[in-house]
XYZ file of C-alpha atoms in Angstrom:
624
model
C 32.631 -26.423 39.484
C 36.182 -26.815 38.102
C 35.353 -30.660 38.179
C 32.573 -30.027 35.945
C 34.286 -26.992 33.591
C 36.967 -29.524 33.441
C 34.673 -32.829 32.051
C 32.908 -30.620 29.574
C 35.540 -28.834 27.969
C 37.123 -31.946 26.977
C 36.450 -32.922 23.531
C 35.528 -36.702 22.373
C 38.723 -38.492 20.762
C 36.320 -39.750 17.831
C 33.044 -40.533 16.731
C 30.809 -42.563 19.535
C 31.184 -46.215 19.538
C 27.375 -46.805 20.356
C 24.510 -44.963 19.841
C 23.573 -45.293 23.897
C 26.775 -44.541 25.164
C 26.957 -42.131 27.688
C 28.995 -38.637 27.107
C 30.411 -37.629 29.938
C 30.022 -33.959 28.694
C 26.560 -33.641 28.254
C 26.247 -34.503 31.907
C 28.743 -32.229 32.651
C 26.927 -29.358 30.375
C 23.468 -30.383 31.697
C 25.075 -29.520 35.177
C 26.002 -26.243 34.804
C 23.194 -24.989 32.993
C 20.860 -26.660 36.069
C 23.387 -24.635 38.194
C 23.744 -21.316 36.222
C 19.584 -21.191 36.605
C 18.956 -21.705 39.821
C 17.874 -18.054 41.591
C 19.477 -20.132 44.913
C 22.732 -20.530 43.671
C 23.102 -16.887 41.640
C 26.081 -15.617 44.242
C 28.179 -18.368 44.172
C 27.492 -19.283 40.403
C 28.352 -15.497 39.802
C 32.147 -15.421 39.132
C 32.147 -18.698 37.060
C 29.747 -16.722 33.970
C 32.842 -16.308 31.900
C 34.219 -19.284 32.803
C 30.899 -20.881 31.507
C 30.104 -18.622 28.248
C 33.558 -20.069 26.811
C 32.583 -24.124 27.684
C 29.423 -23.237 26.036
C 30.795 -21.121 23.042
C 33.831 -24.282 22.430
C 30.917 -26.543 22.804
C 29.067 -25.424 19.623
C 32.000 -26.403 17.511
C 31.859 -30.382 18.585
C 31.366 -33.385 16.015
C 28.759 -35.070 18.425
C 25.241 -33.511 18.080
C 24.343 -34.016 21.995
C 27.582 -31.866 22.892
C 26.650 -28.750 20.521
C 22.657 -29.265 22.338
C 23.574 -29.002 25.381
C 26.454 -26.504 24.638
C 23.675 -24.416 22.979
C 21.244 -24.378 26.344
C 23.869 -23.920 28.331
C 24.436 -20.808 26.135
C 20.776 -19.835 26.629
C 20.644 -20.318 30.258
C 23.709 -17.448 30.802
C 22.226 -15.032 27.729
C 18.840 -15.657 30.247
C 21.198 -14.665 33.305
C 23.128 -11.904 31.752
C 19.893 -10.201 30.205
C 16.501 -11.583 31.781
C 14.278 -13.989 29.994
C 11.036 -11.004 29.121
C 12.670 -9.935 26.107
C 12.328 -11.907 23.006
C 13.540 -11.328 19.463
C 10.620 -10.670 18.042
C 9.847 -7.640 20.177
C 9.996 -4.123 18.367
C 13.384 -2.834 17.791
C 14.675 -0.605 20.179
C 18.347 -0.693 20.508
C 20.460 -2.213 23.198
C 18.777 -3.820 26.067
C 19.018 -0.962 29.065
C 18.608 -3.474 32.237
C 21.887 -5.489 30.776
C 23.726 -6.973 33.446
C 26.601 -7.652 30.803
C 30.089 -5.373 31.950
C 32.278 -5.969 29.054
C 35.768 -4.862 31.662
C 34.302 -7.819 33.559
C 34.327 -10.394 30.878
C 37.156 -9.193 29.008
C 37.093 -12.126 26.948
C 33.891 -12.230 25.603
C 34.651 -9.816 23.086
C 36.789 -12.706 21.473
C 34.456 -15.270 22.028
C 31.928 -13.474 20.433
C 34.135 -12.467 17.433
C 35.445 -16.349 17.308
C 32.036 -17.436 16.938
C 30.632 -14.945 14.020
C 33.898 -15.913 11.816
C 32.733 -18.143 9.811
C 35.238 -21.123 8.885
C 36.871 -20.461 11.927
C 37.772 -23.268 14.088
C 39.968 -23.604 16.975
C 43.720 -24.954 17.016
C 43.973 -26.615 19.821
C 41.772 -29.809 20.978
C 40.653 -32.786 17.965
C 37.558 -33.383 16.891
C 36.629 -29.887 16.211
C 34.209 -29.380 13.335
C 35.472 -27.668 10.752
C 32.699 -25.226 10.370
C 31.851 -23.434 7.252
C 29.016 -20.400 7.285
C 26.346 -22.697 6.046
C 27.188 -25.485 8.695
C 24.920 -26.633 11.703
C 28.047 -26.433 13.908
C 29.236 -22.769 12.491
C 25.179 -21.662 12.763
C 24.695 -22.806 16.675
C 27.430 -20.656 16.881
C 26.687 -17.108 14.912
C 22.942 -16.984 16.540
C 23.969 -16.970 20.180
C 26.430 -14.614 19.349
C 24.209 -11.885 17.120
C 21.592 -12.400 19.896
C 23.589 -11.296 22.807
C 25.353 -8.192 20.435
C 21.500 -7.062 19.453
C 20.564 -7.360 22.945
C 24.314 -5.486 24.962
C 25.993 -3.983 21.841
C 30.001 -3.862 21.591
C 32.777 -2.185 23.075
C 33.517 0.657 21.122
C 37.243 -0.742 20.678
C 36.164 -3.452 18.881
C 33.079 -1.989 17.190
C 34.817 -1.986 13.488
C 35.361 -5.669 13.502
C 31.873 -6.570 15.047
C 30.839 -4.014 12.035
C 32.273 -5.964 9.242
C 31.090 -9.527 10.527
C 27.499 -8.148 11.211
C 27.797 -6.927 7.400
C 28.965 -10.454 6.064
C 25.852 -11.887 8.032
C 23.530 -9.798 6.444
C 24.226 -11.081 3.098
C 23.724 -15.048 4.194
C 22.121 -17.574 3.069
C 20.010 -17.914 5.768
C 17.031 -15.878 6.812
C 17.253 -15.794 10.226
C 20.656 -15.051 10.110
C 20.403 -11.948 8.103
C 16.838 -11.026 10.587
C 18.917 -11.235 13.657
C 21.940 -9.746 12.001
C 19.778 -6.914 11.104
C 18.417 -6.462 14.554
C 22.074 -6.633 15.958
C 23.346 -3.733 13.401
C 21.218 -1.092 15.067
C 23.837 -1.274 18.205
C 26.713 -0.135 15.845
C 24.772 2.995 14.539
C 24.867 6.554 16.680
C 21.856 8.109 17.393
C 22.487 10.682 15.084
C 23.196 8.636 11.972
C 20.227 6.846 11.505
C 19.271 8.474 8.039
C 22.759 8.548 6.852
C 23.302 4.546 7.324
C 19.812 3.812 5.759
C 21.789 5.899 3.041
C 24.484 3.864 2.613
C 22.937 0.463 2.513
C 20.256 1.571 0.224
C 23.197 2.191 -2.112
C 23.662 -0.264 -5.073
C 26.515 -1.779 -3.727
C 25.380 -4.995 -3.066
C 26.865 -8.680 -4.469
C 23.366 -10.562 -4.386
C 19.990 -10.550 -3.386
C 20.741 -12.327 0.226
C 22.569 -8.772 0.693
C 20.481 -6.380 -0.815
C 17.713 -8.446 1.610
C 19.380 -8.260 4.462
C 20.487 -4.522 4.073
C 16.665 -3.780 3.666
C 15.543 -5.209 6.491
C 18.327 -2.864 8.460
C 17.211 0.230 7.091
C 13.400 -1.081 8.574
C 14.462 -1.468 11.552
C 16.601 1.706 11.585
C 13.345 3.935 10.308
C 11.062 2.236 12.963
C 14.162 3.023 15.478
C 14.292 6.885 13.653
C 10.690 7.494 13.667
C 10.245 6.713 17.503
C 12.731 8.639 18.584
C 12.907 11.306 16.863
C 11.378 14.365 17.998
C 11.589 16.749 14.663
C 10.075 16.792 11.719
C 11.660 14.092 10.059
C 9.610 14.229 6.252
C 12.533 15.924 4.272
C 14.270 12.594 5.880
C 11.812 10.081 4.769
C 11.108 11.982 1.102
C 15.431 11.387 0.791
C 14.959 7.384 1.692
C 11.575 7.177 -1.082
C 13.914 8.568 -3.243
C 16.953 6.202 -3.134
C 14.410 3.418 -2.701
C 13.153 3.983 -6.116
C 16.909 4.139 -7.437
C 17.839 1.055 -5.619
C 14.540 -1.096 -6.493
C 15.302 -0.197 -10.059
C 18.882 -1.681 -9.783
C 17.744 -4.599 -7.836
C 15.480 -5.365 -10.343
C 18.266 -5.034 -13.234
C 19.420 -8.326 -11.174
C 16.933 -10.789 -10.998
C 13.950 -11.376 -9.310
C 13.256 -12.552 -5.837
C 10.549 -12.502 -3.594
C 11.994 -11.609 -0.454
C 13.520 -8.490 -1.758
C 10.308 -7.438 -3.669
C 8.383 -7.412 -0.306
C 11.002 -5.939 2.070
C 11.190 -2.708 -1.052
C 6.945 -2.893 -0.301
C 7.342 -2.194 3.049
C 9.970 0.388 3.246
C 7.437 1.994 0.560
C 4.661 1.907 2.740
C 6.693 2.636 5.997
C 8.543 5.647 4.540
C 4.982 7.107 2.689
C 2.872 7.001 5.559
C 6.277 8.437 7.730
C 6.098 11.362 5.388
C 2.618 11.847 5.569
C 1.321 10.633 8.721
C -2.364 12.069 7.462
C -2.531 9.690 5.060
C -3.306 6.589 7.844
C -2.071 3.714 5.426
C -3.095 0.650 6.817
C -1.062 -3.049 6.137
C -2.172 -4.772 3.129
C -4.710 -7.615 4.071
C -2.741 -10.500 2.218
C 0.748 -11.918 2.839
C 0.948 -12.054 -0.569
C 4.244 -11.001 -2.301
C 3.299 -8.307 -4.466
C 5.077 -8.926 -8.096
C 7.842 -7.539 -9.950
C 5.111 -5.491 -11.847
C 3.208 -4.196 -8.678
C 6.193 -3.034 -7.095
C 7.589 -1.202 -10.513
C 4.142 0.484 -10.048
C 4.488 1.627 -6.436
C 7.713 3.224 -7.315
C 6.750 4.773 -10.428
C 4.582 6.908 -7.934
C 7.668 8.169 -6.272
C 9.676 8.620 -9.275
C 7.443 10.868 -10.522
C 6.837 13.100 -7.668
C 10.650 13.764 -7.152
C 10.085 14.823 -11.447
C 6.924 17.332 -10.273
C 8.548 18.524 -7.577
C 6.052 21.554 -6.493
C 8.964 23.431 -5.041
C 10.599 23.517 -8.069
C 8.077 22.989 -10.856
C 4.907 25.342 -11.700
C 1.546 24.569 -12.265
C 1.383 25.702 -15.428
C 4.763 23.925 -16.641
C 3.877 20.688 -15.876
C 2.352 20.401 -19.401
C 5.635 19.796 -21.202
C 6.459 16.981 -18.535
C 3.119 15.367 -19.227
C 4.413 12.614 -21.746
C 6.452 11.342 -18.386
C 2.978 10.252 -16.958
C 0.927 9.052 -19.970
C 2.442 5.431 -19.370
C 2.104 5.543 -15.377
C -1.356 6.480 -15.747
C -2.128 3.820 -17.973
C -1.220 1.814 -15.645
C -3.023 3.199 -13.046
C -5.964 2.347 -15.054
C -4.872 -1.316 -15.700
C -4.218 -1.719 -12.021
C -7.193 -0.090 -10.738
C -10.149 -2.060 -12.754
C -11.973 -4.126 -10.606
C -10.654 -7.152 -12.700
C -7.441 -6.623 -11.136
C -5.566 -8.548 -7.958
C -5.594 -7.048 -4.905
C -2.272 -6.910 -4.595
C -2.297 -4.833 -8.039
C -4.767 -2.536 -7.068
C -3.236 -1.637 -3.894
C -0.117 -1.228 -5.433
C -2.132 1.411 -7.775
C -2.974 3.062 -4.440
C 0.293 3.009 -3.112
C 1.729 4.474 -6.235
C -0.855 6.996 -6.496
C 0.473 7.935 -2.369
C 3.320 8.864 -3.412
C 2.345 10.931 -5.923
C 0.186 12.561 -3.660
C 2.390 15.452 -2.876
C 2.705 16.625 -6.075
C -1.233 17.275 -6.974
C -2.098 19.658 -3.880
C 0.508 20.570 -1.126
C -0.250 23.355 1.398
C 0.250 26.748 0.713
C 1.209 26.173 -3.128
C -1.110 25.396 -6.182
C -3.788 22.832 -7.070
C -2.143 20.539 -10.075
C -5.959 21.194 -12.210
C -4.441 20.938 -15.721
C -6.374 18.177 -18.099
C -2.914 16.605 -17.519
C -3.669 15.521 -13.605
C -7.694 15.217 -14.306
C -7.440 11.055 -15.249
C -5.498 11.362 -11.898
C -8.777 12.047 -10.134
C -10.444 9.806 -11.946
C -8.660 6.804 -10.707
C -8.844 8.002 -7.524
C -12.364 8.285 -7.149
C -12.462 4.584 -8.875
C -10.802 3.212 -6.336
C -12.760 4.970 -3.471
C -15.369 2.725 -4.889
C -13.230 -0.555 -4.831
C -14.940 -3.460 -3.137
C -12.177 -4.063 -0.803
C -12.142 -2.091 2.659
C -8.468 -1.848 3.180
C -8.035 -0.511 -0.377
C -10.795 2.058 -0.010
C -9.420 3.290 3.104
C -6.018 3.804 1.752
C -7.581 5.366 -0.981
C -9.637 7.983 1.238
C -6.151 9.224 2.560
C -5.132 10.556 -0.438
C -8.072 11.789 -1.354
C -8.771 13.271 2.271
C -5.544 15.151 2.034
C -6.262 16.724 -1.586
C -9.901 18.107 -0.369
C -8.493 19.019 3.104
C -5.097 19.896 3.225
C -5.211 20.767 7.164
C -7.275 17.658 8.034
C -9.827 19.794 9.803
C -12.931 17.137 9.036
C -12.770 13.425 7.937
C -15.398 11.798 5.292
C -16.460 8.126 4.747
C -15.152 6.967 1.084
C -18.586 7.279 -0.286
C -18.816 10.804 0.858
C -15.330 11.222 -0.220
C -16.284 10.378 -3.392
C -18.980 12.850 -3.668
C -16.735 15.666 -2.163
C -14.031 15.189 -4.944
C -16.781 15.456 -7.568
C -17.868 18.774 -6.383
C -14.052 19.976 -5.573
C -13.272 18.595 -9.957
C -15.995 21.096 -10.715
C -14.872 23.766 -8.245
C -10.801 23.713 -9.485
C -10.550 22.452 -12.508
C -11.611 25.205 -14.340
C -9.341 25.084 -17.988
C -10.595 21.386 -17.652
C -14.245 21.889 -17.763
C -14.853 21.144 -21.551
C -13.016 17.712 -20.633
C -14.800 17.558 -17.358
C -18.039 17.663 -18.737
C -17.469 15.278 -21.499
C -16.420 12.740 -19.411
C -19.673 13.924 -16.872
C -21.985 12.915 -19.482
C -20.259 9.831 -20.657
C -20.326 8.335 -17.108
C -24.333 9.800 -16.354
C -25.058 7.765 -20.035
C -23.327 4.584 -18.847
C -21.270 4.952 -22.179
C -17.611 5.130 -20.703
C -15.629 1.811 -20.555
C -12.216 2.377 -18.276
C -9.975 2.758 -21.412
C -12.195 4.925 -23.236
C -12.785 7.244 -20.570
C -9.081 7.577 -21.085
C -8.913 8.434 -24.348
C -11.884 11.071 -23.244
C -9.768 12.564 -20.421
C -6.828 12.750 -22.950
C -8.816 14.587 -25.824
C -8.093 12.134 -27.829
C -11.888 11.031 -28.978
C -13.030 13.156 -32.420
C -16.226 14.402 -31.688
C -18.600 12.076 -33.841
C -17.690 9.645 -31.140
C -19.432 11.680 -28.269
C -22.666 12.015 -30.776
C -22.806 8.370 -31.341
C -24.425 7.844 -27.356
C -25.708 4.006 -26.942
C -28.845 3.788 -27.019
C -30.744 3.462 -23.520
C -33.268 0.890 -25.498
C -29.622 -1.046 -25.759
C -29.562 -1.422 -22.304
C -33.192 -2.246 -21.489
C -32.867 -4.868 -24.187
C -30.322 -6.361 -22.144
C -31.753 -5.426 -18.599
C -35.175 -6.789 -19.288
C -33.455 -10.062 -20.306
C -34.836 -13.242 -17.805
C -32.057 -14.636 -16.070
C -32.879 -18.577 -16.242
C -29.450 -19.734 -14.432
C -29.964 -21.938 -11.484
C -27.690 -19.738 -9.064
C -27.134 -15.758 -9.212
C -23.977 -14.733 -10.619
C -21.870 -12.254 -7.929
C -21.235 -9.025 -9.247
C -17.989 -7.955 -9.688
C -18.004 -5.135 -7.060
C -20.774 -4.968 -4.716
C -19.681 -1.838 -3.075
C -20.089 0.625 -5.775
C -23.852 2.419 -5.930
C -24.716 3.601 -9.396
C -27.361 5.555 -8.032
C -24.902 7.912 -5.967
C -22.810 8.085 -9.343
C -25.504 9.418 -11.105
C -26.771 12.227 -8.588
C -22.964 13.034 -8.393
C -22.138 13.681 -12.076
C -25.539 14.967 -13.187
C -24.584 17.916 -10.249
C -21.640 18.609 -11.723
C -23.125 18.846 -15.329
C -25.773 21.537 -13.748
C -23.151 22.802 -11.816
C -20.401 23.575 -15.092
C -23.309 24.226 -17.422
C -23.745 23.337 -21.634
C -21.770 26.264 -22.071
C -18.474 23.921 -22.130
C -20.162 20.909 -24.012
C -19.889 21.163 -27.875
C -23.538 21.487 -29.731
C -22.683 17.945 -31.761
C -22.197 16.076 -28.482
C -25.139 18.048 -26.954
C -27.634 17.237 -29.899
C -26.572 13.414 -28.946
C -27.191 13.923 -25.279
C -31.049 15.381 -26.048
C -31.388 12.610 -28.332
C -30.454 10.231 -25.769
C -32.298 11.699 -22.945
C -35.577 12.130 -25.504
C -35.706 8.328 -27.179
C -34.753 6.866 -23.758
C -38.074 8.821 -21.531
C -39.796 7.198 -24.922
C -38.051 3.898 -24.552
C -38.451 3.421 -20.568
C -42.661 4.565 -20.840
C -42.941 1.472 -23.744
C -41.057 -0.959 -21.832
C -41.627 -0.876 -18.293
C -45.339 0.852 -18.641
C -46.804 -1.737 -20.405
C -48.206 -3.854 -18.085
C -48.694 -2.899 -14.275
C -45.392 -2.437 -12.481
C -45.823 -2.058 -8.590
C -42.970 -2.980 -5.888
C -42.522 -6.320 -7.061
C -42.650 -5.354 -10.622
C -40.056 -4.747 -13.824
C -38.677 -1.524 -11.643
C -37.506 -4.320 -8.621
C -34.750 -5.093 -11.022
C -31.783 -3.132 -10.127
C -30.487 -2.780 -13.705
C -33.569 -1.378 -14.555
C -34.590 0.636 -11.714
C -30.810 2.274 -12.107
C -31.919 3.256 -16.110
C -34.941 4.699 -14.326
C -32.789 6.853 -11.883
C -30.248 7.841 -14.987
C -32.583 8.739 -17.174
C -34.360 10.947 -14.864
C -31.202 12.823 -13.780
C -30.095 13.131 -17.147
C -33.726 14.827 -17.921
C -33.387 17.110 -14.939
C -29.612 18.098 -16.062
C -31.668 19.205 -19.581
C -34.187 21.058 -17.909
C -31.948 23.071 -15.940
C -29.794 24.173 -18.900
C -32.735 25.122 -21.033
C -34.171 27.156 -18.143
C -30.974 28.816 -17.067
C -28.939 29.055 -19.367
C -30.979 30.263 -22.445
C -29.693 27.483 -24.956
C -29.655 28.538 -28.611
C -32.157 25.748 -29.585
C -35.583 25.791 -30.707
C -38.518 25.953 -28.427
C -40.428 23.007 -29.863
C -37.128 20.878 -28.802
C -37.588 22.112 -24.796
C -41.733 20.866 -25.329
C -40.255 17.747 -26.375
C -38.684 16.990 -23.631
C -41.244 18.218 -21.153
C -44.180 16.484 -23.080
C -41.800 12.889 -22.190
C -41.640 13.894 -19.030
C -45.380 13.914 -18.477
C -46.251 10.956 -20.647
C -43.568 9.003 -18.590
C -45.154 10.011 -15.243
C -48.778 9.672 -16.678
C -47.964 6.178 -17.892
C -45.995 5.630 -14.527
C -49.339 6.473 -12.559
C -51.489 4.583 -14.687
C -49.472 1.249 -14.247
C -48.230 1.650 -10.698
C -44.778 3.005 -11.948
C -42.079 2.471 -8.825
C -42.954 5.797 -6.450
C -39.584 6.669 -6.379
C -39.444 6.897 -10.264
C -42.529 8.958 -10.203
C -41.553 11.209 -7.501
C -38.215 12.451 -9.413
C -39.574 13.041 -12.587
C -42.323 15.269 -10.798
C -40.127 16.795 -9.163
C -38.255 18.427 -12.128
C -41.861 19.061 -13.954
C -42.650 21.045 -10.993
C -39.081 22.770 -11.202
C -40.145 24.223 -14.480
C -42.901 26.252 -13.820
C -40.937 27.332 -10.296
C -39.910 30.690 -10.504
């Protein structure tokens, strides 16, 4: 053994005269790492570990690329022997290894060693041909991995656990990616178990030089949140709501700097990892791409934070959100931008994500419902996106919107059902909303409302010769009834969403909030809608036998069919219960359309569903 410490400590006078000479130290090296794994030879090898950790660790620093090799698996082969070979670096975090065999009052050195190697620019004095090593080096980065991997894996001495500290610090902010991921890993040995929250603190502060820091720092408070959150037995919300907070402050700054890619998705993450910490009911589930969401996607995620620290419910009433409602005009714009179905994925989850965060401050338990026309678009969006093609996006979305209709999570719903549910709950809560409600109720049951200008709807922003200027359903049929001569079908933008189900939902809610909250302009355009279109439909799809293979086998047109009808029925239940202040002969009209369209429809083979519905709601008026 000392023959063999002896030939590989010794350093090569110059470069190597041939490119097949032999080194005497890579034998040497190669030795002692054959030794150092052999089970057979574990006592005797035993007391020459530190002896062999400081070859390895001068070895890194050679000129000649075979020493620093075999220097480097000689390295390995003790790290194996210290700490086992089952754990690996990319295991979850969870401190220091337990089962270390590492006694730092038996290798009082090693502290050194280890503190020699993760100086950068350091080099040793005695001995030529040393490299000297700069951070960015091969020689100086053989060097700083070993030595993070055996701190993340046995921690420090508390003596020296300031200077460890420091260099850990300076490694976080490298060049190098792995370097800051393993320095990361290796900083959650220097924190106690009590100051998790208060170091994720401190490096989210805007203190940082450059984005290899801020990027580094990030991933440390991720691993210190996954660390907090599985070990910590208390609520821990109040925690997490502290960390959303100064991650909004910090993206903001970091943003102020430049952009960068790494950064934007390590501030995603956190997002998503401190949101569904705080609200564990909300499931969130990883985004389906490895796409880096943009500059613009993650201004939106945090816009949904920002905000909900500005409505704080603990603080803030119901009724005085109003004056704080210019704040959200421009987030929920972008909501609707972000949600459309035109939109990236990445964008509309980020919508979803923003909206999370948010969450909190539209229904919390035990204080009030946020129902003011402010919020309403709010809902809107949300029950957009439960109808978004993508699964992981719906799902995310059916969270939030689980948590609004049950606070106590005492039932689960699919998203479709979801989507129904917060339909009802609109017309159960948001009762100084209702004239608003309903206007936007019959723009959606008419097929009138484009994204934007359901927006301007919500807002109260639309005079009201706009809601008595309804497009004509003959519009539509014009442009249903077209023949599609392309060679292949055109996809549809969303295949998930069922305008049937939309139409059953919002004609309930217009029977269910009455035409006591709908103005009698936009109410003479509805009956004039309803009335030409029965008219309309009979002429178009009538003429001519229909059957199951017929005009109504077009989805475009059977969905007319189904509108239509439900927008008949809503009519006939407000004239019936509700007593309108209109003229009788205007009621006949409508009823008289009714029959001629199911006459006609029986005649020609009209599509039995069709048929069924509309004598369904003849039958309902002669029903006591």
């Amino acid at each position: 053994m000392d023959d063999l410490f002896d030939d590989a400590g010794k350093h090569p006078d110059g470069p190597r005269p041939e490119k097949g000479t032999s080194v005497p130290q890579v034998h040497a090296l190669n030795c002692l790492k054959e030794i150092f794994s052999h089970t057979k030879l574990g006592l005797v090898s035993e007391p020459n570990i530190a002896r062999g950790l400081e070859v390895a660790i001068s070895s890194l620093r050679s000129n000649d690329w075979a020493i620093r090799n075999c220097g480097l698996m000689l390295l390995r082969a003790l790290v194996d022997r210290l700490f086992g070979t089952n754990e690996s670096t990319k295991q979850e975090v969870d401190g220091p290894t337990q089962s270390s065999k590492l006694s730092w009052d038996r290798y009082p050195q090693l502290p050194f060693l280890l503190i020699s190697m993760l100086e950068p620019g350091k080099t040793e004095s005695n001995g030529p041909g040393l490299a000297v090593s700069s951070e960015h080096s091969t020689e100086s980065i053989h060097a700083i991995l070993p030595a993070l991997e055996i701190v993340r894996r046995a921690g420090v001495p508390n003596k020296h656990g300031q200077i460890f500290r420091s260099l850990i610090n300076l490694h976080m902010a490298s060049r190098i990616w792995h370097v800051r991921h393993l320095a990361a890993r290796a900083f959650l040995t220097l924190v106690n178990a009590n100051q998790w929250v208060v170091e994720a603190l401190r490096l989210l502060q805007p203190t940082w030089k450059s984005q290899n820091e801020l990027h580094g720092r990030l991933l440390a408070v991720k691993y210190c949140l996954d660390h907090y959150k599985s070990h910590s037995g208390q609520d821990a919300s109040w925690d997490f709501e502290r960390i959303q907070m100064q991650l909004a402050l910090s993206c903001k700054a970091s943003l102020s700097m430049g952009d960068c890619s790494f950064t934007r998705a390590a501030f995603s993450d956190l997002l998503r990892g401190s949101e569904d910490s705080k609200n564990p009911a909300l499931n969130f589930k990883p985004a389906g791409r490895k796409t880096c969401p943009s500059s613009a996607d993650l201004s939106l995620q945090l816009q949904g934070a920002t905000l909900a620290d500005t409505y704080n419910p603990e603080n803030l009433l119901d009724n005085d959100a109003k004056h704080l409602e210019p704040a959200t005009k421009s987030w929920i714009l972008l909501l609707y931008a972000a949600s459309g179905q035109e939109s990236s994925y990445d964008t509309r989850y980020a919508a979803v994500c923003s909206l999370a965060a948010f969450r909190a401050s539209l229904h919390f338990p035990g204080g009030p419902i946020r129902t003011c026309p402010a919020f309403l678009p709010i809902y809107v969006i949300l029950y957009e996106l439960l109808n978004d093609d993508d699964t992981t996006i719906r799902e995310t979305t059916l969270g939030v919107v689980s948590s609004i209709l049950s606070p106590l999570n005492n039932h689960k719903l699919v998203p479709t059902a979801a989507g129904s549910a917060l339909v009802r709950w609109l017309g159960d809560h948001c009762a100084e909303s209702k004239e608003i409600l309903t206007r936007y109720a019959l723009l959606r049951l008419t097929k009138q409302s484009g994204r934007f200008f359901s927006y301007e709807i919500l807002e109260n922003k639309l005079e009201d010769y706009v809601l008595r200027s309804f497009i004509p359903l003959r519009a539509f049929l014009v442009e249903a009834l077209k023949v599609d001569a392309s060679l292949f079908a055109t996809e549809k933008q969303n295949l998930f969403i069922d305008p049937l189900r939309e139409s059953r939902d919002w004609s309930d809610l217009l029977i269910f909030t009455g035409a006591s909250h709908v103005y009698h302009q936009t109410l003479d355009g509805f009956k004039v809608w309803t009335v030409e279109g029965l008219e309309a439909f009979s002429e178009g799809i009538c003429n001519g036998a229909d059957g199951a293979l017929g005009r109504c086998s077009n989805p475009d047109l059977f969905e007319l069919g189904v509108r239509l009808i439900d927008a008949a029925r809503v009519l006939v239940s407000w004239y019936k219960y509700e007593k309108l202040d209109c003229a009788e002969e205007e009621f006949q009209k409508i009823i008289e359309r009714l029959k001629d369209f199911v006459e006609r429809g029986r005649i020609n083979n009209m599509h039995e569903s069709l048929q069924l519905k509309a004598e369904e709601i003849l039958a309902s008026v002669f029903r006591h």
